[in-house]
């Protein structure tokens, strides 16, 4: 009920993104995760795995904090449980990656949101308009491997939440746009896309307008001498490959 009523997600989307539910706080043996040191904390909540090339790179667990909607569905955490008051928990040792379904084909426009919930919402309502993914957080930066993967797109639109952290993320994308014009920031229609949906906003119509504008700009820029040369992106891809080999 939470995923449907608060996040706008149908069961098909839950299964496609392999969401789960952890019903109790667990502390697992780190050796089972290929780690050492303190036990692995697996808090109670909704499990969101991040996959890349078929393998899980990170796992986030959305916790039911006091005064937030999730607690109304699965029960709020107890203030005296001694656990940190953080929205997301999960096992340590994960590596950030561009969270999205891995498809064999792709559309000419990619939309990156600040978080996984908005990405899943766009995939739910707009799977035929563009590719979708997330940076995984307002402070996340794109590395050389990420940017090399984005060379396949005519345009990459990045939508951060409308708050202080999101403003810092927009500043980063605006600066990045001066060096990689295909990547550009767009303003959200509300605090975030999920809030827009909950207020009755037409997510599909809003995104269609953004994609149409991005395509128009990209096609006009094909004959523009100021457009970035392909060799520039090719060099970036070579840098990413060399970093991967060194790693």
PDB file of C-alpha atoms in Angstrom:
ATOM      1  CA  UNK A   1       0.000   0.000   0.000  1.00  0.00           C
ATOM      2  CA  UNK A   2       2.899   2.364   0.752  1.00  0.00           C
ATOM      3  CA  UNK A   3       4.483   1.813  -2.658  1.00  0.00           C
ATOM      4  CA  UNK A   4       1.177   2.314  -4.446  1.00  0.00           C
ATOM      5  CA  UNK A   5      -0.311   5.198  -2.459  1.00  0.00           C
ATOM      6  CA  UNK A   6       2.783   7.151  -1.422  1.00  0.00           C
ATOM      7  CA  UNK A   7       5.187   6.390  -4.285  1.00  0.00           C
ATOM      8  CA  UNK A   8       2.881   5.797  -7.254  1.00  0.00           C
ATOM      9  CA  UNK A   9       4.441   2.431  -8.094  1.00  0.00           C
ATOM     10  CA  UNK A  10       2.629  -0.638  -9.419  1.00  0.00           C
ATOM     11  CA  UNK A  11       3.638  -4.233  -8.597  1.00  0.00           C
ATOM     12  CA  UNK A  12       5.269  -4.592 -12.019  1.00  0.00           C
ATOM     13  CA  UNK A  13       7.676  -1.795 -11.089  1.00  0.00           C
ATOM     14  CA  UNK A  14       8.460  -3.303  -7.680  1.00  0.00           C
ATOM     15  CA  UNK A  15       9.431  -6.557  -9.393  1.00  0.00           C
ATOM     16  CA  UNK A  16      11.354  -4.884 -12.221  1.00  0.00           C
ATOM     17  CA  UNK A  17      13.551  -2.993  -9.743  1.00  0.00           C
ATOM     18  CA  UNK A  18      13.676  -5.982  -7.370  1.00  0.00           C
ATOM     19  CA  UNK A  19      12.434  -4.124  -4.297  1.00  0.00           C
ATOM     20  CA  UNK A  20      12.167  -6.044  -1.050  1.00  0.00           C
ATOM     21  CA  UNK A  21      11.223  -5.698   2.596  1.00  0.00           C
ATOM     22  CA  UNK A  22      13.325  -6.420   5.665  1.00  0.00           C
ATOM     23  CA  UNK A  23      10.902  -6.911   8.603  1.00  0.00           C
ATOM     24  CA  UNK A  24      13.364  -6.512  11.490  1.00  0.00           C
ATOM     25  CA  UNK A  25      16.723  -4.972  12.409  1.00  0.00           C
ATOM     26  CA  UNK A  26      19.500  -7.477  11.767  1.00  0.00           C
ATOM     27  CA  UNK A  27      23.238  -7.544  12.472  1.00  0.00           C
ATOM     28  CA  UNK A  28      24.987  -9.955  10.146  1.00  0.00           C
ATOM     29  CA  UNK A  29      28.436 -11.552  10.193  1.00  0.00           C
ATOM     30  CA  UNK A  30      30.711  -9.330   8.016  1.00  0.00           C
ATOM     31  CA  UNK A  31      32.471 -12.422   6.644  1.00  0.00           C
ATOM     32  CA  UNK A  32      29.265 -13.324   4.816  1.00  0.00           C
ATOM     33  CA  UNK A  33      29.679 -10.039   2.907  1.00  0.00           C
ATOM     34  CA  UNK A  34      33.385 -10.435   2.237  1.00  0.00           C
ATOM     35  CA  UNK A  35      34.193  -7.836   4.912  1.00  0.00           C
ATOM     36  CA  UNK A  36      35.831  -7.670   8.322  1.00  0.00           C
ATOM     37  CA  UNK A  37      35.259  -5.580  11.440  1.00  0.00           C
ATOM     38  CA  UNK A  38      31.943  -4.671  13.002  1.00  0.00           C
ATOM     39  CA  UNK A  39      28.719  -6.466  12.134  1.00  0.00           C
ATOM     40  CA  UNK A  40      26.715  -5.497   9.056  1.00  0.00           C
ATOM     41  CA  UNK A  41      23.644  -3.435   9.973  1.00  0.00           C
ATOM     42  CA  UNK A  42      20.501  -4.340   8.034  1.00  0.00           C
ATOM     43  CA  UNK A  43      17.712  -2.085   9.355  1.00  0.00           C
ATOM     44  CA  UNK A  44      13.984  -2.722   9.099  1.00  0.00           C
ATOM     45  CA  UNK A  45      12.451  -1.153   6.014  1.00  0.00           C
ATOM     46  CA  UNK A  46      12.065  -1.259   2.228  1.00  0.00           C
ATOM     47  CA  UNK A  47      15.102  -2.674   0.427  1.00  0.00           C
ATOM     48  CA  UNK A  48      16.322  -0.944  -2.757  1.00  0.00           C
ATOM     49  CA  UNK A  49      19.222  -2.705  -4.522  1.00  0.00           C
ATOM     50  CA  UNK A  50      21.402  -0.917  -7.074  1.00  0.00           C
ATOM     51  CA  UNK A  51      22.529  -3.159  -9.931  1.00  0.00           C
ATOM     52  CA  UNK A  52      25.182  -2.711 -12.590  1.00  0.00           C
ATOM     53  CA  UNK A  53      25.867  -5.379 -15.229  1.00  0.00           C
ATOM     54  CA  UNK A  54      23.674  -7.824 -13.368  1.00  0.00           C
ATOM     55  CA  UNK A  55      25.522  -7.517 -10.053  1.00  0.00           C
ATOM     56  CA  UNK A  56      24.411  -5.639  -6.907  1.00  0.00           C
ATOM     57  CA  UNK A  57      26.749  -2.690  -6.317  1.00  0.00           C
ATOM     58  CA  UNK A  58      24.914  -1.250  -3.328  1.00  0.00           C
ATOM     59  CA  UNK A  59      21.839  -1.819  -1.156  1.00  0.00           C
ATOM     60  CA  UNK A  60      19.776   0.937   0.449  1.00  0.00           C
ATOM     61  CA  UNK A  61      17.073   0.333   3.033  1.00  0.00           C
ATOM     62  CA  UNK A  62      14.419   3.040   3.512  1.00  0.00           C
ATOM     63  CA  UNK A  63      13.605   3.219   7.224  1.00  0.00           C
ATOM     64  CA  UNK A  64      10.308   4.225   8.901  1.00  0.00           C
ATOM     65  CA  UNK A  65      11.293   7.405  10.738  1.00  0.00           C
ATOM     66  CA  UNK A  66       8.941   9.192  13.126  1.00  0.00           C
ATOM     67  CA  UNK A  67       6.385  11.452  11.472  1.00  0.00           C
ATOM     68  CA  UNK A  68       6.963  10.101   7.970  1.00  0.00           C
ATOM     69  CA  UNK A  69       4.499   8.179   5.813  1.00  0.00           C
ATOM     70  CA  UNK A  70       6.287   4.820   5.796  1.00  0.00           C
ATOM     71  CA  UNK A  71       5.818   4.470   9.560  1.00  0.00           C
ATOM     72  CA  UNK A  72       2.035   4.631   9.093  1.00  0.00           C
ATOM     73  CA  UNK A  73       2.193   1.446   7.014  1.00  0.00           C
ATOM     74  CA  UNK A  74       4.836  -0.671   8.758  1.00  0.00           C
ATOM     75  CA  UNK A  75       5.058   1.003  12.174  1.00  0.00           C
ATOM     76  CA  UNK A  76       7.467   3.719  13.273  1.00  0.00           C
ATOM     77  CA  UNK A  77      10.821   2.839  14.769  1.00  0.00           C
ATOM     78  CA  UNK A  78      11.081   3.135  18.542  1.00  0.00           C
ATOM     79  CA  UNK A  79      12.957   6.247  19.632  1.00  0.00           C
ATOM     80  CA  UNK A  80      14.646   4.291  22.420  1.00  0.00           C
ATOM     81  CA  UNK A  81      16.010   1.560  20.140  1.00  0.00           C
ATOM     82  CA  UNK A  82      19.421   3.239  20.098  1.00  0.00           C
ATOM     83  CA  UNK A  83      19.641   3.224  16.285  1.00  0.00           C
ATOM     84  CA  UNK A  84      20.709   6.333  14.338  1.00  0.00           C
ATOM     85  CA  UNK A  85      17.967   8.652  13.112  1.00  0.00           C
ATOM     86  CA  UNK A  86      18.810   8.365   9.410  1.00  0.00           C
ATOM     87  CA  UNK A  87      16.412   7.927   6.503  1.00  0.00           C
ATOM     88  CA  UNK A  88      18.453   5.269   4.696  1.00  0.00           C
ATOM     89  CA  UNK A  89      20.558   2.458   6.118  1.00  0.00           C
ATOM     90  CA  UNK A  90      22.043  -0.699   4.698  1.00  0.00           C
ATOM     91  CA  UNK A  91      25.208  -2.759   4.442  1.00  0.00           C
ATOM     92  CA  UNK A  92      28.506  -0.943   4.151  1.00  0.00           C
ATOM     93  CA  UNK A  93      30.951  -1.610   1.336  1.00  0.00           C
ATOM     94  CA  UNK A  94      28.634  -0.632  -1.517  1.00  0.00           C
ATOM     95  CA  UNK A  95      29.773   1.314  -4.574  1.00  0.00           C
ATOM     96  CA  UNK A  96      27.648   4.048  -6.130  1.00  0.00           C
ATOM     97  CA  UNK A  97      26.491   3.446  -9.703  1.00  0.00           C
ATOM     98  CA  UNK A  98      23.949   4.948 -12.080  1.00  0.00           C
ATOM     99  CA  UNK A  99      20.793   3.234 -10.832  1.00  0.00           C
ATOM    100  CA  UNK A 100      18.595   2.101 -13.727  1.00  0.00           C
ATOM    101  CA  UNK A 101      17.305  -0.982 -15.421  1.00  0.00           C
ATOM    102  CA  UNK A 102      19.923  -2.367 -17.766  1.00  0.00           C
ATOM    103  CA  UNK A 103      18.307  -2.525 -21.188  1.00  0.00           C
ATOM    104  CA  UNK A 104      19.868  -3.683 -24.447  1.00  0.00           C
ATOM    105  CA  UNK A 105      18.628  -0.606 -26.320  1.00  0.00           C
ATOM    106  CA  UNK A 106      18.221   2.994 -25.306  1.00  0.00           C
ATOM    107  CA  UNK A 107      16.393   6.211 -26.130  1.00  0.00           C
ATOM    108  CA  UNK A 108      18.217   9.380 -27.244  1.00  0.00           C
ATOM    109  CA  UNK A 109      17.474  11.217 -23.965  1.00  0.00           C
ATOM    110  CA  UNK A 110      18.386  10.138 -20.420  1.00  0.00           C
ATOM    111  CA  UNK A 111      16.773  11.724 -17.348  1.00  0.00           C
ATOM    112  CA  UNK A 112      18.681  11.403 -14.071  1.00  0.00           C
ATOM    113  CA  UNK A 113      16.851  12.112 -10.819  1.00  0.00           C
ATOM    114  CA  UNK A 114      18.323  12.765  -7.382  1.00  0.00           C
ATOM    115  CA  UNK A 115      17.028   9.517  -5.881  1.00  0.00           C
ATOM    116  CA  UNK A 116      15.759   6.045  -6.670  1.00  0.00           C
ATOM    117  CA  UNK A 117      12.087   6.725  -5.858  1.00  0.00           C
ATOM    118  CA  UNK A 118      11.738   9.403  -8.550  1.00  0.00           C
ATOM    119  CA  UNK A 119      13.570   7.225 -11.063  1.00  0.00           C
ATOM    120  CA  UNK A 120      11.127   4.375 -10.493  1.00  0.00           C
ATOM    121  CA  UNK A 121       8.196   6.786 -10.791  1.00  0.00           C
ATOM    122  CA  UNK A 122       9.429   8.030 -14.187  1.00  0.00           C
ATOM    123  CA  UNK A 123       9.963   4.460 -15.358  1.00  0.00           C
ATOM    124  CA  UNK A 124       6.406   3.675 -14.264  1.00  0.00           C
ATOM    125  CA  UNK A 125       4.779   6.519 -16.186  1.00  0.00           C
ATOM    126  CA  UNK A 126       7.177   7.258 -19.042  1.00  0.00           C
ATOM    127  CA  UNK A 127       8.970   4.082 -20.179  1.00  0.00           C
ATOM    128  CA  UNK A 128       8.462   4.958 -23.858  1.00  0.00           C
ATOM    129  CA  UNK A 129       9.734   8.555 -23.677  1.00  0.00           C
ATOM    130  CA  UNK A 130      13.301   8.297 -22.430  1.00  0.00           C
ATOM    131  CA  UNK A 131      15.764   6.314 -20.350  1.00  0.00           C
ATOM    132  CA  UNK A 132      15.789   7.062 -16.626  1.00  0.00           C
ATOM    133  CA  UNK A 133      18.327   6.699 -13.840  1.00  0.00           C
ATOM    134  CA  UNK A 134      19.559   8.405 -10.695  1.00  0.00           C
ATOM    135  CA  UNK A 135      22.709   9.900  -9.320  1.00  0.00           C
ATOM    136  CA  UNK A 136      21.868   8.320  -5.974  1.00  0.00           C
ATOM    137  CA  UNK A 137      22.043  11.564  -3.991  1.00  0.00           C
ATOM    138  CA  UNK A 138      22.291  15.339  -4.247  1.00  0.00           C
ATOM    139  CA  UNK A 139      26.046  15.379  -3.591  1.00  0.00           C
ATOM    140  CA  UNK A 140      26.959  12.577  -6.008  1.00  0.00           C
ATOM    141  CA  UNK A 141      29.446  13.470  -8.740  1.00  0.00           C
ATOM    142  CA  UNK A 142      29.818  11.801 -12.148  1.00  0.00           C
ATOM    143  CA  UNK A 143      33.170  10.101 -12.656  1.00  0.00           C
ATOM    144  CA  UNK A 144      34.909   9.398 -15.951  1.00  0.00           C
ATOM    145  CA  UNK A 145      33.192   6.001 -16.300  1.00  0.00           C
ATOM    146  CA  UNK A 146      29.762   7.567 -15.774  1.00  0.00           C
ATOM    147  CA  UNK A 147      30.440  10.299 -18.328  1.00  0.00           C
ATOM    148  CA  UNK A 148      31.738   7.803 -20.874  1.00  0.00           C
ATOM    149  CA  UNK A 149      28.480   5.840 -20.551  1.00  0.00           C
ATOM    150  CA  UNK A 150      26.525   9.034 -21.217  1.00  0.00           C
ATOM    151  CA  UNK A 151      28.142   9.549 -24.630  1.00  0.00           C
ATOM    152  CA  UNK A 152      25.406   7.347 -26.120  1.00  0.00           C
ATOM    153  CA  UNK A 153      22.771  10.015 -25.411  1.00  0.00           C
ATOM    154  CA  UNK A 154      21.962  13.158 -27.366  1.00  0.00           C
ATOM    155  CA  UNK A 155      20.940  14.826 -24.115  1.00  0.00           C
ATOM    156  CA  UNK A 156      21.152  14.045 -20.394  1.00  0.00           C
ATOM    157  CA  UNK A 157      18.690  15.941 -18.167  1.00  0.00           C
ATOM    158  CA  UNK A 158      19.390  16.020 -14.426  1.00  0.00           C
ATOM    159  CA  UNK A 159      16.586  16.959 -12.002  1.00  0.00           C
ATOM    160  CA  UNK A 160      17.499  17.554  -8.356  1.00  0.00           C
ATOM    161  CA  UNK A 161      15.043  18.130  -5.505  1.00  0.00           C
ATOM    162  CA  UNK A 162      13.975  21.682  -4.761  1.00  0.00           C
ATOM    163  CA  UNK A 163      15.907  22.180  -1.510  1.00  0.00           C
ATOM    164  CA  UNK A 164      19.311  23.349  -0.313  1.00  0.00           C
ATOM    165  CA  UNK A 165      21.056  20.062  -1.096  1.00  0.00           C
ATOM    166  CA  UNK A 166      19.419  19.954  -4.516  1.00  0.00           C
ATOM    167  CA  UNK A 167      20.568  23.506  -5.233  1.00  0.00           C
ATOM    168  CA  UNK A 168      24.153  22.443  -4.614  1.00  0.00           C
ATOM    169  CA  UNK A 169      23.609  19.531  -6.995  1.00  0.00           C
ATOM    170  CA  UNK A 170      22.242  21.882  -9.654  1.00  0.00           C
ATOM    171  CA  UNK A 171      25.279  24.131  -9.264  1.00  0.00           C
ATOM    172  CA  UNK A 172      27.520  21.128  -9.922  1.00  0.00           C
ATOM    173  CA  UNK A 173      25.593  20.103 -13.045  1.00  0.00           C
ATOM    174  CA  UNK A 174      25.572  23.707 -14.301  1.00  0.00           C
ATOM    175  CA  UNK A 175      29.348  23.818 -13.985  1.00  0.00           C
ATOM    176  CA  UNK A 176      29.649  20.404 -15.645  1.00  0.00           C
ATOM    177  CA  UNK A 177      27.472  21.649 -18.526  1.00  0.00           C
ATOM    178  CA  UNK A 178      30.168  24.164 -19.505  1.00  0.00           C
ATOM    179  CA  UNK A 179      32.516  21.249 -20.250  1.00  0.00           C
ATOM    180  CA  UNK A 180      29.958  18.625 -21.328  1.00  0.00           C
ATOM    181  CA  UNK A 181      27.020  20.471 -22.928  1.00  0.00           C
ATOM    182  CA  UNK A 182      24.924  17.314 -23.325  1.00  0.00           C
ATOM    183  CA  UNK A 183      24.500  17.169 -19.552  1.00  0.00           C
ATOM    184  CA  UNK A 184      22.174  19.869 -18.242  1.00  0.00           C
ATOM    185  CA  UNK A 185      20.129  20.648 -15.150  1.00  0.00           C
ATOM    186  CA  UNK A 186      16.347  21.109 -15.175  1.00  0.00           C
ATOM    187  CA  UNK A 187      14.076  22.442 -12.440  1.00  0.00           C
ATOM    188  CA  UNK A 188      11.641  20.050 -10.737  1.00  0.00           C
ATOM    189  CA  UNK A 189       7.911  20.889 -11.010  1.00  0.00           C
ATOM    190  CA  UNK A 190       7.580  20.575  -7.193  1.00  0.00           C
ATOM    191  CA  UNK A 191       9.875  19.673  -4.293  1.00  0.00           C
ATOM    192  CA  UNK A 192      10.527  16.416  -6.136  1.00  0.00           C
ATOM    193  CA  UNK A 193       8.749  14.360  -8.786  1.00  0.00           C
ATOM    194  CA  UNK A 194       6.974  12.146  -6.259  1.00  0.00           C
ATOM    195  CA  UNK A 195       5.510  15.219  -4.536  1.00  0.00           C
ATOM    196  CA  UNK A 196       4.435  16.470  -7.966  1.00  0.00           C
ATOM    197  CA  UNK A 197       2.631  13.174  -8.609  1.00  0.00           C
ATOM    198  CA  UNK A 198       1.005  13.185  -5.161  1.00  0.00           C
ATOM    199  CA  UNK A 199      -0.327  16.704  -5.744  1.00  0.00           C
ATOM    200  CA  UNK A 200      -2.096  15.519  -8.903  1.00  0.00           C
ATOM    201  CA  UNK A 201       0.563  16.658 -11.362  1.00  0.00           C
ATOM    202  CA  UNK A 202       0.773  15.011 -14.791  1.00  0.00           C
ATOM    203  CA  UNK A 203       4.214  13.415 -14.629  1.00  0.00           C
ATOM    204  CA  UNK A 204       4.027  12.063 -18.164  1.00  0.00           C
ATOM    205  CA  UNK A 205       3.055  15.386 -19.735  1.00  0.00           C
ATOM    206  CA  UNK A 206       5.746  17.260 -17.805  1.00  0.00           C
ATOM    207  CA  UNK A 207       8.461  14.825 -18.834  1.00  0.00           C
ATOM    208  CA  UNK A 208       7.285  14.750 -22.465  1.00  0.00           C
ATOM    209  CA  UNK A 209       7.783  18.522 -22.612  1.00  0.00           C
ATOM    210  CA  UNK A 210      11.273  18.251 -21.147  1.00  0.00           C
ATOM    211  CA  UNK A 211      12.295  15.481 -23.553  1.00  0.00           C
ATOM    212  CA  UNK A 212      10.868  17.311 -26.586  1.00  0.00           C
ATOM    213  CA  UNK A 213      12.778  20.479 -25.687  1.00  0.00           C
ATOM    214  CA  UNK A 214      16.005  18.554 -25.153  1.00  0.00           C
ATOM    215  CA  UNK A 215      15.679  16.802 -28.502  1.00  0.00           C
ATOM    216  CA  UNK A 216      14.987  20.085 -30.314  1.00  0.00           C
ATOM    217  CA  UNK A 217      18.094  21.641 -28.787  1.00  0.00           C
ATOM    218  CA  UNK A 218      20.238  18.593 -29.544  1.00  0.00           C
ATOM    219  CA  UNK A 219      19.134  18.385 -33.189  1.00  0.00           C
ATOM    220  CA  UNK A 220      19.720  22.098 -33.735  1.00  0.00           C
ATOM    221  CA  UNK A 221      23.190  21.691 -32.267  1.00  0.00           C
ATOM    222  CA  UNK A 222      24.208  18.961 -34.727  1.00  0.00           C
ATOM    223  CA  UNK A 223      25.223  21.588 -37.295  1.00  0.00           C
ATOM    224  CA  UNK A 224      26.518  24.007 -34.658  1.00  0.00           C
ATOM    225  CA  UNK A 225      30.286  24.346 -34.844  1.00  0.00           C
ATOM    226  CA  UNK A 226      30.321  25.052 -31.126  1.00  0.00           C
ATOM    227  CA  UNK A 227      28.941  21.592 -30.369  1.00  0.00           C
ATOM    228  CA  UNK A 228      31.483  19.289 -28.648  1.00  0.00           C
ATOM    229  CA  UNK A 229      33.569  17.262 -31.054  1.00  0.00           C
ATOM    230  CA  UNK A 230      33.088  13.513 -30.962  1.00  0.00           C
ATOM    231  CA  UNK A 231      36.798  13.103 -30.357  1.00  0.00           C
ATOM    232  CA  UNK A 232      36.363  14.854 -27.006  1.00  0.00           C
ATOM    233  CA  UNK A 233      33.869  12.245 -25.822  1.00  0.00           C
ATOM    234  CA  UNK A 234      35.948   9.462 -27.333  1.00  0.00           C
ATOM    235  CA  UNK A 235      38.958  10.590 -25.296  1.00  0.00           C
ATOM    236  CA  UNK A 236      36.808  10.586 -22.173  1.00  0.00           C
ATOM    237  CA  UNK A 237      35.715   7.025 -22.867  1.00  0.00           C
ATOM    238  CA  UNK A 238      39.349   5.982 -23.294  1.00  0.00           C
ATOM    239  CA  UNK A 239      40.172   7.582 -19.933  1.00  0.00           C
ATOM    240  CA  UNK A 240      37.355   5.656 -18.262  1.00  0.00           C
ATOM    241  CA  UNK A 241      38.539   2.382 -19.763  1.00  0.00           C
ATOM    242  CA  UNK A 242      42.095   2.997 -18.594  1.00  0.00           C
ATOM    243  CA  UNK A 243      40.891   3.788 -15.065  1.00  0.00           C
ATOM    244  CA  UNK A 244      38.855   0.578 -15.041  1.00  0.00           C
ATOM    245  CA  UNK A 245      41.899  -1.441 -16.106  1.00  0.00           C
ATOM    246  CA  UNK A 246      44.074   0.210 -13.456  1.00  0.00           C
ATOM    247  CA  UNK A 247      41.427  -0.594 -10.831  1.00  0.00           C
TER     248      UNK A 247
END
